[in-house]
Coordinates of C-alpha atoms in Angstrom, one line a residue:
M191 CA 34.0 -11.0 16.4
A192 CA 32.5 -12.3 13.2
D193 CA 34.3 -15.4 11.7
M194 CA 35.7 -14.0 8.5
V195 CA 36.5 -17.5 7.0
M196 CA 32.9 -18.5 7.4
L197 CA 31.6 -15.2 5.9
K198 CA 33.8 -15.5 2.9
E199 CA 32.8 -19.2 2.4
L200 CA 29.1 -18.2 2.8
A201 CA 29.6 -15.4 0.2
S202 CA 31.0 -17.9 -2.3
R203 CA 28.1 -20.3 -1.7
I204 CA 25.5 -17.4 -2.0
R205 CA 27.1 -16.4 -5.4
Q206 CA 26.9 -20.0 -6.6
D207 CA 23.2 -20.1 -5.6
I208 CA 22.5 -16.8 -7.4
L209 CA 24.0 -18.2 -10.7
S210 CA 22.5 -21.7 -10.4
S211 CA 18.9 -20.4 -9.7
S212 CA 19.0 -17.7 -12.4
T213 CA 20.6 -19.9 -14.9
E214 CA 18.0 -22.7 -14.3
A215 CA 15.2 -20.2 -14.6
G216 CA 16.7 -18.7 -17.8
S217 CA 15.9 -15.3 -16.5
G218 CA 16.5 -13.0 -13.5
H219 CA 18.9 -10.4 -12.4
P220 CA 22.1 -12.2 -11.2
T221 CA 24.4 -9.1 -11.7
S222 CA 22.3 -6.9 -9.4
S223 CA 22.4 -9.7 -6.9
L224 CA 26.1 -10.4 -7.0
S225 CA 27.0 -6.8 -6.1
A226 CA 25.2 -6.9 -2.6
V227 CA 26.4 -10.3 -1.4
E228 CA 29.0 -9.1 1.1
L229 CA 26.6 -6.3 2.4
M230 CA 23.9 -8.9 3.1
A231 CA 26.0 -11.7 4.3
A232 CA 27.6 -9.5 6.8
L233 CA 24.3 -8.3 8.0
L234 CA 22.5 -11.6 8.4
F235 CA 25.5 -13.8 9.6
G236 CA 27.9 -11.2 11.1
G237 CA 26.0 -10.8 14.4
F238 CA 23.8 -7.7 13.6
F239 CA 20.6 -9.3 12.4
R240 CA 18.3 -10.7 15.1
Y241 CA 15.7 -13.1 13.8
D242 CA 14.1 -16.4 14.6
P243 CA 13.3 -18.3 11.4
R244 CA 11.1 -20.6 13.3
E245 CA 8.8 -17.7 14.0
P246 CA 9.0 -15.2 11.2
K247 CA 6.2 -13.1 12.7
H248 CA 7.9 -12.8 16.0
P249 CA 7.2 -9.1 17.0
N250 CA 10.8 -8.4 18.0
N251 CA 12.4 -10.0 15.0
D252 CA 14.5 -7.6 13.0
R253 CA 13.1 -6.9 9.6
L254 CA 14.8 -7.1 6.2
I255 CA 13.3 -5.5 3.1
F256 CA 14.7 -5.8 -0.4
S257 CA 13.6 -2.6 -2.0
K258 CA 15.6 -3.6 -5.0
G259 CA 13.4 -6.5 -5.4
H260 CA 15.0 -7.6 -8.7
A261 CA 17.9 -8.8 -6.6
S262 CA 15.6 -11.7 -5.6
P263 CA 18.3 -14.5 -6.4
L264 CA 20.3 -13.0 -3.6
F265 CA 17.3 -12.8 -1.2
Y266 CA 16.5 -16.5 -1.7
A267 CA 20.2 -17.5 -1.7
L268 CA 20.5 -15.8 1.7
W269 CA 17.7 -17.9 3.2
A270 CA 19.3 -20.9 1.6
A271 CA 22.6 -20.0 3.4
A272 CA 20.5 -19.8 6.6
G273 CA 19.3 -23.4 6.0
E274 CA 15.7 -22.3 5.3
V275 CA 15.6 -23.0 1.5
S276 CA 16.9 -26.2 0.0
E277 CA 19.1 -26.5 -3.1
E278 CA 16.1 -28.2 -4.8
E279 CA 13.7 -25.4 -4.0
L280 CA 16.3 -22.7 -5.2
L281 CA 16.1 -24.3 -8.6
T282 CA 12.3 -23.8 -8.8
Y283 CA 13.1 -20.0 -8.9
R284 CA 10.6 -18.2 -11.2
R285 CA 8.8 -21.5 -11.9
F286 CA 5.0 -21.4 -12.0
G287 CA 3.7 -22.3 -8.6
S288 CA 7.0 -21.7 -6.8
P289 CA 7.1 -19.3 -3.9
L290 CA 10.4 -18.0 -5.2
E291 CA 8.9 -15.6 -7.6
G292 CA 10.8 -13.2 -9.9
H293 CA 10.4 -10.4 -7.4
P294 CA 9.7 -11.2 -3.8
T295 CA 6.2 -11.6 -2.7
T296 CA 4.4 -12.7 0.4
A297 CA 4.1 -16.3 -1.1
F298 CA 7.6 -16.8 0.3
R299 CA 7.5 -17.0 4.1
F300 CA 10.3 -14.6 4.8
T301 CA 9.1 -11.8 2.6
E302 CA 8.0 -8.8 4.5
A303 CA 6.3 -7.0 1.7
A304 CA 6.0 -7.4 -2.0
T305 CA 8.8 -5.3 -3.8
G306 CA 10.1 -4.8 -7.2
S307 CA 8.4 -1.6 -8.1
L308 CA 11.3 0.6 -7.2
G309 CA 11.3 3.3 -4.7
Q310 CA 8.9 1.7 -2.2
G311 CA 10.9 -0.4 0.2
L312 CA 12.2 2.4 2.3
S313 CA 8.6 3.7 3.0
I314 CA 7.6 0.2 4.1
G315 CA 10.6 0.3 6.4
V316 CA 9.6 3.5 7.8
G317 CA 6.2 2.1 8.7
M318 CA 7.9 -0.9 10.4
A319 CA 10.3 1.4 12.3
L320 CA 7.5 3.7 13.4
N321 CA 5.7 0.7 14.7
G322 CA 8.7 -0.5 16.8
K323 CA 9.6 3.0 18.1
R324 CA 6.2 4.6 18.7
L325 CA 3.6 1.8 19.0
D326 CA 5.0 -1.5 20.1
H327 CA 8.0 0.0 22.0
L328 CA 10.3 -2.8 20.9
P329 CA 14.0 -2.6 20.2
Y330 CA 14.0 -4.5 16.8
R331 CA 15.6 -2.8 13.8
T332 CA 14.5 -2.6 10.2
F333 CA 17.0 -3.0 7.4
V334 CA 16.3 -1.9 3.9
L335 CA 18.5 -2.9 0.8
L336 CA 18.3 -0.1 -1.7
G337 CA 19.5 0.1 -5.4
D338 CA 21.4 3.2 -6.5
S339 CA 19.1 3.6 -9.4
E340 CA 16.0 3.9 -7.3
M341 CA 17.4 6.8 -5.3
T342 CA 16.1 9.1 -8.0
E343 CA 12.5 8.1 -7.0
G344 CA 10.7 10.9 -5.2
S345 CA 9.1 8.5 -2.8
Q346 CA 12.6 7.7 -1.4
W347 CA 13.1 11.3 -0.3
E348 CA 9.6 11.5 1.1
A349 CA 10.6 8.4 3.3
I350 CA 14.0 9.9 4.2
Q351 CA 12.5 13.2 5.3
L352 CA 9.8 11.7 7.4
A353 CA 12.3 9.1 9.0
A354 CA 14.6 11.9 10.1
H355 CA 11.6 13.9 11.4
Y356 CA 10.6 11.0 13.7
G357 CA 14.2 10.2 14.7
L358 CA 13.9 6.6 13.6
D359 CA 17.2 5.3 14.9
N360 CA 15.9 1.7 14.5
L361 CA 16.0 2.2 10.7
V362 CA 19.0 1.3 8.6
G363 CA 19.2 1.7 4.8
I364 CA 21.9 0.2 2.7
I365 CA 22.4 1.7 -0.7
D366 CA 24.2 -0.8 -3.1
V367 CA 26.0 1.8 -5.2
N368 CA 27.0 -0.6 -8.1
R369 CA 27.1 2.2 -10.7
L370 CA 25.1 0.5 -13.5
G371 CA 21.4 0.5 -13.9
Q372 CA 19.3 -1.2 -16.7
R373 CA 20.6 0.8 -19.6
G374 CA 23.9 2.2 -18.4
E375 CA 25.4 4.4 -15.7
T376 CA 23.3 5.7 -12.9
M377 CA 23.0 9.5 -12.1
Y378 CA 26.0 9.6 -9.8
G379 CA 27.8 6.5 -10.9
H380 CA 30.3 5.3 -8.2
D381 CA 30.2 8.7 -6.3
I382 CA 29.1 7.5 -2.9
R383 CA 29.9 10.9 -1.5
A384 CA 27.1 12.4 -3.6
Y385 CA 24.5 10.0 -2.0
A386 CA 26.0 10.4 1.4
K387 CA 25.8 14.2 1.4
R388 CA 22.3 14.2 0.2
V389 CA 21.1 11.8 2.8
A390 CA 23.0 13.6 5.5
A391 CA 21.4 16.9 4.5
F392 CA 18.0 15.4 5.4
G393 CA 19.2 14.6 8.9
W394 CA 20.4 10.9 8.6
E395 CA 23.7 9.6 9.8
A396 CA 25.4 8.6 6.5
I397 CA 28.2 6.0 6.6
P398 CA 30.2 5.7 3.4
V399 CA 31.9 2.3 2.6
E400 CA 34.6 2.5 0.0
D401 CA 34.7 -1.2 -0.8
G402 CA 31.3 -3.0 -0.2
H403 CA 33.0 -6.3 -0.8
D404 CA 35.5 -6.0 2.0
F405 CA 34.0 -7.7 5.0
E406 CA 36.1 -5.6 7.5
Q407 CA 34.7 -2.3 6.1
V408 CA 31.2 -3.6 5.9
L409 CA 31.2 -5.1 9.4
S410 CA 32.6 -1.8 10.8
A411 CA 29.8 0.1 9.1
Y412 CA 27.1 -2.2 10.7
A413 CA 28.8 -1.9 14.1
R414 CA 28.6 2.0 13.8
A415 CA 25.1 1.9 12.3
T416 CA 23.6 -0.1 15.2
S417 CA 25.2 2.2 17.7
V418 CA 23.7 5.5 16.4
T419 CA 20.9 7.1 18.5
G420 CA 18.5 9.8 17.6
R421 CA 18.5 9.5 13.8
P422 CA 18.2 6.9 11.1
V423 CA 21.3 5.5 9.3
M424 CA 22.2 5.1 5.7
I425 CA 25.2 2.9 4.7
V426 CA 26.3 3.9 1.3
A427 CA 28.5 1.2 -0.2
R428 CA 30.6 1.2 -3.4
T429 CA 30.1 -2.2 -5.0
I430 CA 30.8 -3.8 -8.4
K431 CA 27.9 -5.1 -10.4
G432 CA 28.4 -8.8 -11.3
K433 CA 31.1 -9.2 -8.6
G434 CA 32.8 -12.5 -8.4
V435 CA 32.2 -13.4 -12.1
P436 CA 35.0 -11.6 -14.1
M437 CA 33.1 -11.7 -17.3
L438 CA 30.3 -9.7 -15.6
E439 CA 32.2 -7.3 -13.3
D440 CA 31.4 -3.7 -14.0
K441 CA 30.1 -4.5 -17.5
N442 CA 27.1 -2.7 -19.0
G443 CA 24.5 -4.7 -20.8
W444 CA 24.1 -7.6 -18.4
H445 CA 21.2 -6.2 -16.4
G446 CA 18.4 -8.8 -16.2
I447 CA 20.4 -11.4 -18.3
P448 CA 21.3 -14.8 -16.8
L449 CA 24.4 -16.7 -17.7
S450 CA 24.1 -19.6 -20.2
R451 CA 24.7 -23.1 -18.7
E452 CA 28.2 -23.2 -20.1
Q453 CA 29.1 -19.7 -18.8
S454 CA 27.5 -20.6 -15.4
D455 CA 29.5 -23.8 -15.1
Q456 CA 32.7 -21.9 -15.7
A457 CA 31.9 -19.3 -13.1
M458 CA 30.8 -21.8 -10.6
Q459 CA 34.1 -23.6 -10.9
A460 CA 35.9 -20.3 -10.3
L461 CA 33.8 -19.7 -7.2
G462 CA 34.7 -23.2 -5.8
A463 CA 31.6 -25.2 -6.5
G464 CA 31.7 -28.4 -4.6
A465 CA 34.0 -27.1 -1.9
A466 CA 33.2 -27.4 1.9
A467 CA 31.6 -24.0 1.8
K468 CA 28.6 -25.7 0.1
R469 CA 27.8 -27.4 3.4
I470 CA 28.2 -24.3 5.7
I471 CA 25.0 -22.9 7.3
G472 CA 25.0 -19.3 8.5
R473 CA 23.6 -18.6 11.9
M474 CA 21.6 -15.6 12.8
E475 CA 21.3 -14.1 16.3
K476 CA 18.1 -14.6 18.0
P477 CA 16.0 -11.7 19.2
E478 CA 15.1 -11.0 22.8
N479 CA 11.7 -12.6 23.5
L480 CA 10.0 -9.3 24.0
R481 CA 6.3 -8.8 23.0
P482 CA 4.2 -5.6 22.9
E483 CA 1.7 -5.0 25.7
Q484 CA -1.7 -6.2 24.8
T485 CA -4.9 -4.0 25.3
A486 CA -8.1 -5.8 25.6
P487 CA -10.7 -4.5 23.2
S488 CA -13.9 -3.1 24.6
E489 CA -17.3 -2.3 23.2
P490 CA -17.3 0.7 20.9
G491 CA -20.9 1.9 21.4
S492 CA -23.2 2.8 18.6
P493 CA -23.5 5.8 16.3
A494 CA -26.2 8.3 17.4
Y495 CA -27.7 10.7 14.8
D496 CA -31.2 12.1 14.4
R497 CA -32.9 11.3 11.0
G498 CA -33.4 14.5 9.1
S499 CA -30.3 16.2 10.6
T500 CA -27.5 17.1 8.2
V501 CA -24.0 15.8 8.7
A502 CA -21.1 15.5 6.3
T503 CA -20.0 11.9 5.7
R504 CA -16.3 13.0 6.4
D505 CA -17.4 14.1 9.9
A506 CA -19.0 10.7 10.4
Y507 CA -15.8 9.0 9.3
G508 CA -13.8 10.8 12.0
K509 CA -16.3 10.1 14.7
A510 CA -16.4 6.4 13.7
L511 CA -12.6 6.1 14.0
K512 CA -12.8 7.7 17.4
R513 CA -15.7 5.5 18.5
L514 CA -14.0 2.2 17.2
A515 CA -10.7 2.9 18.7
P516 CA -11.4 0.9 22.0
A517 CA -12.7 -2.1 20.1
Y518 CA -9.5 -2.2 17.9
P519 CA -6.4 -1.6 20.0
N520 CA -4.3 -2.1 16.9
L521 CA -6.1 0.5 14.9
V522 CA -3.8 3.5 13.9
V523 CA -4.6 6.4 11.8
L524 CA -2.4 8.1 9.1
D525 CA -3.1 11.4 7.5
A526 CA -1.4 13.7 4.9
E527 CA -1.6 17.0 6.8
V528 CA -5.4 17.4 6.1
S529 CA -6.8 15.7 9.1
N530 CA -8.9 18.9 9.9
S531 CA -10.6 18.3 6.6
T532 CA -10.8 14.5 6.5
R533 CA -11.9 14.6 10.1
A534 CA -9.2 12.2 11.1
E535 CA -8.4 14.9 13.7
Y536 CA -11.2 13.5 15.8
F537 CA -9.2 10.4 16.3
K538 CA -6.0 12.3 16.8
E539 CA -7.6 14.4 19.6
A540 CA -8.7 11.3 21.5
H541 CA -5.7 9.0 20.7
P542 CA -2.6 11.0 19.8
E543 CA -0.3 8.1 20.5
R544 CA -2.0 6.2 17.8
F545 CA -2.1 9.0 15.2
L546 CA 0.7 9.4 12.7
E547 CA 1.0 12.7 10.8
M548 CA 2.6 11.8 7.5
Y549 CA 2.5 15.3 6.0
I550 CA 2.0 16.0 2.4
A551 CA 3.7 12.9 1.1
E552 CA 1.0 10.4 0.0
Q553 CA 3.3 7.8 -1.6
N554 CA 5.3 7.4 1.6
M555 CA 2.1 7.4 3.6
V556 CA 0.7 4.4 1.8
G557 CA 4.0 2.6 1.9
A558 CA 4.4 3.2 5.6
A559 CA 0.8 2.0 6.1
T560 CA 1.9 -1.2 4.3
G561 CA 4.8 -1.6 6.7
L562 CA 2.5 -1.0 9.7
A563 CA 0.0 -3.6 8.5
A564 CA 2.9 -6.1 8.1
R565 CA 3.6 -5.6 11.8
G566 CA 0.0 -6.4 12.8
K567 CA -1.5 -2.9 12.9
L568 CA -4.8 -1.9 11.3
P569 CA -4.0 1.3 9.5
F570 CA -6.6 3.7 8.3
V571 CA -5.2 6.2 5.7
S572 CA -6.9 9.4 4.8
T573 CA -6.4 12.3 2.4
F574 CA -8.5 14.0 -0.3
A575 CA -9.6 11.5 -2.9
A576 CA -7.8 13.4 -5.6
F577 CA -4.4 13.2 -3.8
L578 CA -4.6 9.5 -3.0
M579 CA -4.2 9.0 -6.8
R580 CA -0.6 10.2 -6.4
A581 CA 0.0 6.8 -4.6
C582 CA -1.6 4.5 -7.1
D583 CA 1.5 2.4 -7.5
Q584 CA 2.0 2.1 -3.8
I585 CA -1.6 1.0 -3.3
R586 CA -1.2 -1.5 -6.2
M587 CA 1.8 -3.0 -4.4
A588 CA 0.2 -2.9 -1.0
R589 CA -2.4 -5.3 -2.4
Y590 CA 0.3 -7.6 -3.6
S591 CA 1.6 -7.5 -0.1
D592 CA -1.8 -8.6 1.3
A593 CA -1.8 -5.5 3.3
N594 CA -4.8 -5.1 5.6
I595 CA -5.0 -1.3 5.0
K596 CA -8.0 0.9 4.8
L597 CA -8.0 4.1 2.6
C598 CA -10.4 7.0 2.9
G599 CA -10.7 9.5 0.1
S600 CA -12.6 12.7 1.2
H601 CA -13.7 15.7 -0.9
A602 CA -14.8 13.5 -3.7
G603 CA -16.5 14.7 -6.9
V604 CA -17.6 18.1 -8.3
S605 CA -19.8 18.6 -5.2
I606 CA -16.8 20.0 -3.3
G607 CA -17.6 23.3 -5.1
E608 CA -15.5 26.3 -5.3
D609 CA -12.0 24.8 -4.8
G610 CA -12.1 23.7 -8.4
L611 CA -11.0 20.8 -10.4
S612 CA -7.5 20.2 -8.9
Q613 CA -9.2 19.1 -5.7
M614 CA -12.0 17.0 -7.1
G615 CA -11.5 13.2 -6.8
L616 CA -13.1 12.0 -10.0
E617 CA -11.0 9.0 -10.9
D618 CA -10.9 7.2 -7.6
L619 CA -13.7 4.7 -8.0
A620 CA -12.3 3.5 -11.3
F621 CA -8.9 2.9 -9.8
F622 CA -10.0 1.1 -6.7
R623 CA -12.5 -1.0 -8.6
A624 CA -9.5 -2.2 -10.6
V625 CA -7.5 -3.2 -7.5
P626 CA -8.0 -6.9 -7.0
D627 CA -10.1 -7.9 -3.9
C628 CA -10.3 -4.3 -2.7
A629 CA -13.7 -3.4 -1.4
V630 CA -15.1 0.0 -2.6
L631 CA -17.6 1.7 -0.3
Y632 CA -19.5 5.0 -0.9
P633 CA -21.8 6.0 1.9
S634 CA -24.4 8.7 1.6
D635 CA -25.2 9.8 5.1
A636 CA -23.6 9.7 8.6
V637 CA -25.1 6.4 9.7
S638 CA -24.1 4.5 6.7
T639 CA -20.5 6.0 6.9
E640 CA -20.1 4.8 10.5
R641 CA -21.4 1.4 9.8
L642 CA -19.2 1.0 6.7
V643 CA -16.1 2.2 8.8
E644 CA -17.1 -0.7 11.1
E645 CA -17.2 -3.1 8.2
A646 CA -13.9 -1.9 6.8
A647 CA -12.3 -2.5 10.2
R648 CA -13.9 -6.0 10.4
R649 CA -12.8 -7.0 6.9
V650 CA -9.4 -8.5 6.4
G651 CA -8.1 -6.9 3.3
M652 CA -7.9 -3.6 1.5
V653 CA -10.9 -1.2 1.6
Y654 CA -11.5 2.1 0.0
L655 CA -14.1 4.4 1.5
R656 CA -15.4 7.6 -0.3
T657 CA -16.5 10.5 1.7
T658 CA -18.1 13.9 0.8
R659 CA -17.2 17.4 1.8
G660 CA -20.7 18.9 2.2
K661 CA -23.4 17.9 4.7
T662 CA -26.1 15.5 3.6
P663 CA -29.4 14.5 5.4
V664 CA -29.4 11.5 7.7
I665 CA -31.8 9.1 6.0
Y666 CA -31.0 5.9 8.1
D667 CA -31.9 4.9 11.6
S668 CA -28.7 4.4 13.7
T669 CA -29.6 0.7 14.2
E670 CA -29.3 0.1 10.4
R671 CA -26.7 -2.3 9.2
F672 CA -24.7 -2.1 6.0
P673 CA -23.0 -5.5 5.1
L674 CA -20.4 -5.6 2.3
G675 CA -21.9 -6.5 -1.0
G676 CA -25.3 -5.1 0.0
S677 CA -27.5 -2.2 -1.0
K678 CA -30.6 -0.4 0.2
T679 CA -33.8 0.0 -1.7
L680 CA -35.3 3.2 -0.5
R681 CA -38.2 3.6 -2.9
Q682 CA -40.1 0.6 -4.3
S683 CA -43.5 -0.3 -5.7
E684 CA -45.1 -2.7 -8.1
Q685 CA -45.7 0.2 -10.5
D686 CA -42.1 1.3 -10.7
R687 CA -41.3 2.3 -14.3
A688 CA -37.6 2.8 -13.9
T689 CA -34.8 2.3 -11.3
L690 CA -32.4 5.0 -10.1
V691 CA -29.1 3.6 -8.8
A692 CA -26.9 6.1 -6.8
A693 CA -24.5 6.5 -3.9
G694 CA -23.1 9.3 -1.9
I695 CA -24.2 12.8 -2.7
T696 CA -26.2 11.8 -5.8
L697 CA -28.4 9.4 -3.8
H698 CA -30.1 12.5 -2.3
E699 CA -30.5 14.0 -5.8
A700 CA -32.1 10.7 -6.9
L701 CA -34.5 10.6 -4.0
A702 CA -35.5 14.2 -4.7
A703 CA -36.0 13.4 -8.3
A704 CA -38.1 10.3 -7.5
D705 CA -40.4 12.5 -5.3
D706 CA -40.6 15.1 -8.1
L707 CA -41.7 12.5 -10.7
L708 CA -44.1 10.8 -8.2
K709 CA -46.1 14.1 -8.3
E710 CA -46.5 13.4 -12.1
G711 CA -47.7 9.9 -11.4
I712 CA -44.3 8.3 -12.3
R713 CA -43.0 5.9 -9.7
L714 CA -39.4 5.0 -9.5
R715 CA -37.4 2.5 -7.6
V716 CA -34.4 4.0 -5.9
I717 CA -31.4 2.0 -4.8
D718 CA -28.5 3.1 -2.6
L719 CA -25.6 1.2 -4.0
Y720 CA -23.3 2.0 -1.1
S721 CA -21.2 -1.1 -1.9
V722 CA -19.7 -0.5 -5.3
K723 CA -17.5 -3.5 -4.9
P724 CA -18.5 -6.2 -4.1
I725 CA -21.8 -5.2 -5.7
D726 CA -25.3 -6.5 -5.0
S727 CA -25.9 -8.2 -8.3
D728 CA -29.2 -9.9 -7.2
T729 CA -30.9 -6.6 -6.3
L730 CA -29.8 -4.9 -9.5
A731 CA -30.8 -7.8 -11.7
R732 CA -34.3 -7.9 -10.1
A733 CA -34.8 -4.2 -10.5
A734 CA -33.8 -4.3 -14.1
E735 CA -36.2 -7.2 -14.8
E736 CA -39.1 -5.5 -12.9
T737 CA -38.7 -2.0 -14.2
G738 CA -36.9 -2.4 -17.6
I739 CA -34.9 0.9 -17.3
V740 CA -32.0 1.6 -15.0
V741 CA -30.5 5.0 -14.6
T742 CA -27.2 5.4 -12.7
V743 CA -26.2 8.7 -11.1
E744 CA -22.7 9.5 -9.8
D745 CA -20.4 12.3 -8.9
H746 CA -17.4 10.6 -10.8
Y747 CA -16.2 10.4 -14.3
A748 CA -18.3 8.0 -16.4
Q749 CA -15.3 5.7 -17.1
G750 CA -14.8 3.1 -14.6
G751 CA -17.2 4.3 -12.0
L752 CA -20.6 3.2 -10.5
G753 CA -22.3 3.3 -13.8
E754 CA -20.0 0.9 -15.5
A755 CA -20.0 -1.4 -12.4
V756 CA -23.9 -1.6 -12.8
M757 CA -23.6 -2.1 -16.6
A758 CA -21.2 -5.0 -16.1
V759 CA -23.7 -6.7 -13.8
L760 CA -26.7 -6.1 -16.3
S761 CA -24.8 -7.0 -19.4
G762 CA -27.0 -9.4 -21.3
K763 CA -30.2 -8.5 -19.4
D764 CA -33.3 -7.3 -21.2
C765 CA -33.2 -3.7 -19.9
R766 CA -32.0 -0.3 -20.8
V767 CA -29.1 1.3 -18.7
H768 CA -28.4 4.9 -18.9
A769 CA -25.3 6.4 -16.9
L770 CA -25.5 10.0 -15.5
A771 CA -21.9 11.0 -14.6
V772 CA -19.4 13.8 -14.8
R773 CA -18.7 14.3 -18.5
K774 CA -17.9 18.0 -18.7
R775 CA -14.7 19.8 -17.6
P776 CA -15.3 20.8 -14.0
R777 CA -14.8 24.3 -12.8
S778 CA -15.1 26.4 -9.6
G779 CA -18.7 27.1 -8.5
K780 CA -21.3 26.3 -5.9
P781 CA -21.9 22.6 -5.4
E782 CA -25.4 22.8 -6.7
E783 CA -24.3 24.7 -9.8
L784 CA -21.7 22.0 -10.5
L785 CA -24.2 19.3 -10.1
V786 CA -26.5 21.0 -12.7
L787 CA -23.6 21.6 -15.1
E788 CA -23.0 17.7 -15.1
G789 CA -26.6 16.8 -15.3
I790 CA -26.5 14.8 -12.0
D791 CA -28.8 16.9 -10.0
R792 CA -32.5 16.2 -9.5
K793 CA -33.5 18.2 -12.5
G794 CA -31.1 16.4 -14.7
I795 CA -32.3 13.1 -13.4
T796 CA -36.0 13.9 -14.0
E797 CA -35.3 15.1 -17.4
T798 CA -33.4 11.9 -18.3
V799 CA -36.1 9.6 -16.9
R800 CA -38.8 11.5 -18.9
A801 CA -36.9 11.2 -22.1
L802 CA -36.3 7.4 -21.5
L803 CA -39.9 6.8 -20.8
G804 CA -40.8 8.6 -24.0

């Protein structure tokens, strides 16, 4: 039986820490934090949360995610109540260099994933719960604190639907229904039944709590939640924004506004500042010392392709995943119901226990991959390049979580043909180039694809791989290596009058154009820029210096793509750079017709080079 006196004293201390840290910072969201104090204190210190603070990465620790990341004063105050954050450290909240950032990041040792962009925490929790139930087979639970405002995000319902589909009874969501959002009342106000009915309709066990500040009600809800089997659980608790500070309680206009020092002092006195509760340390239950079974890695073998044969790079992607599976026992594959197109199905057929069908819900897929990565898995995520763009915000936040995830966008560019513009990934290079420390790889044949999948698996950090729908000739020997930041010079002579830089489908057009112009006595250098980021600056600079003209060719919009990456490297160099890219509105047609339309086919390249040479 939980010690009610202790919990109430801890709640008072937590509220004091929320006020002191946000007032000292002069910013933050104290009212959003105050509403969930009892919900979180009961969870962590009421006997339901099993966690060893000495080993935050223990595989059987329960997990806690603050999807409403703006309630960070509460998050840090909880760990202070656990004796893991000092009063002095709390007062560094939001200060430059402090791990206690405005919204939780992995700079703070107890943060599971960076949050604060609303609507993402539940997806991350889904990934962690999937890991425990389907991969590691451990009994830990994942708890996610949600704000009522963020329940309008579509990604929440993607996560809710998938969690029910997989029967994740190790996942517990807690909606803090405090009625007030940033600018006023939320969609359903204090109507907790509205949330409960909607969640239950998706197959969750919904547990309404009429008073989220009554420890007896809250503890009873957790007891029920942790006994449910076969389905995920959502606790829907009615709370008061600003609870514990009368001047703030249920008052609009205080979102994201801290108290002044004078106001804070008055509130602190009312909360019993200086009382014995200040010295109480909450204790969490320890997890069972269970760890997943370890599988020893084995040699993956090598790719085997005949030069001159034609193979789609998307086919090679699927084959590479299947081949690498023994070498990376923690490798898992997620796909958005297009695995027969991305070719992730090759892995699924060989290792169904390590394949997760995420259905057509790309935002949740990326969020779940972030959760899986946080639990030590190596997720490869695949769908059409165009559809990955739905998950831009999740990808951005995954990077801030230091998530070791790999993303593959297939069916890139106008070269997919008749399916038309809605299916053509033409913005993906620009986006992924802008993601900090994300490697961007664009193979041109089966061998380079397989080797770059190897590089992606080996690299710690985010990687984006772009694959093509149609078949392309195998131009490399299977023993060839493709290190990150490299390139391949495929045509070169001392008489080169210009350099063609391309990747993927347009590399083959560039090679054909170089062969055509050679018949006219015009020699061209041809560079396969398979690593768009990091980029091979030295090779590009040398080519620019030796040939004086550089022409880039890409099946991507001109803005932000391969051409601009090359221009950035050659800025200030004494050379001319011309970018061939997709500049016209795409349409349905045969791949070769569309390459001609955009001027990125062999004929368009030869005409451009002739014009530049005068």
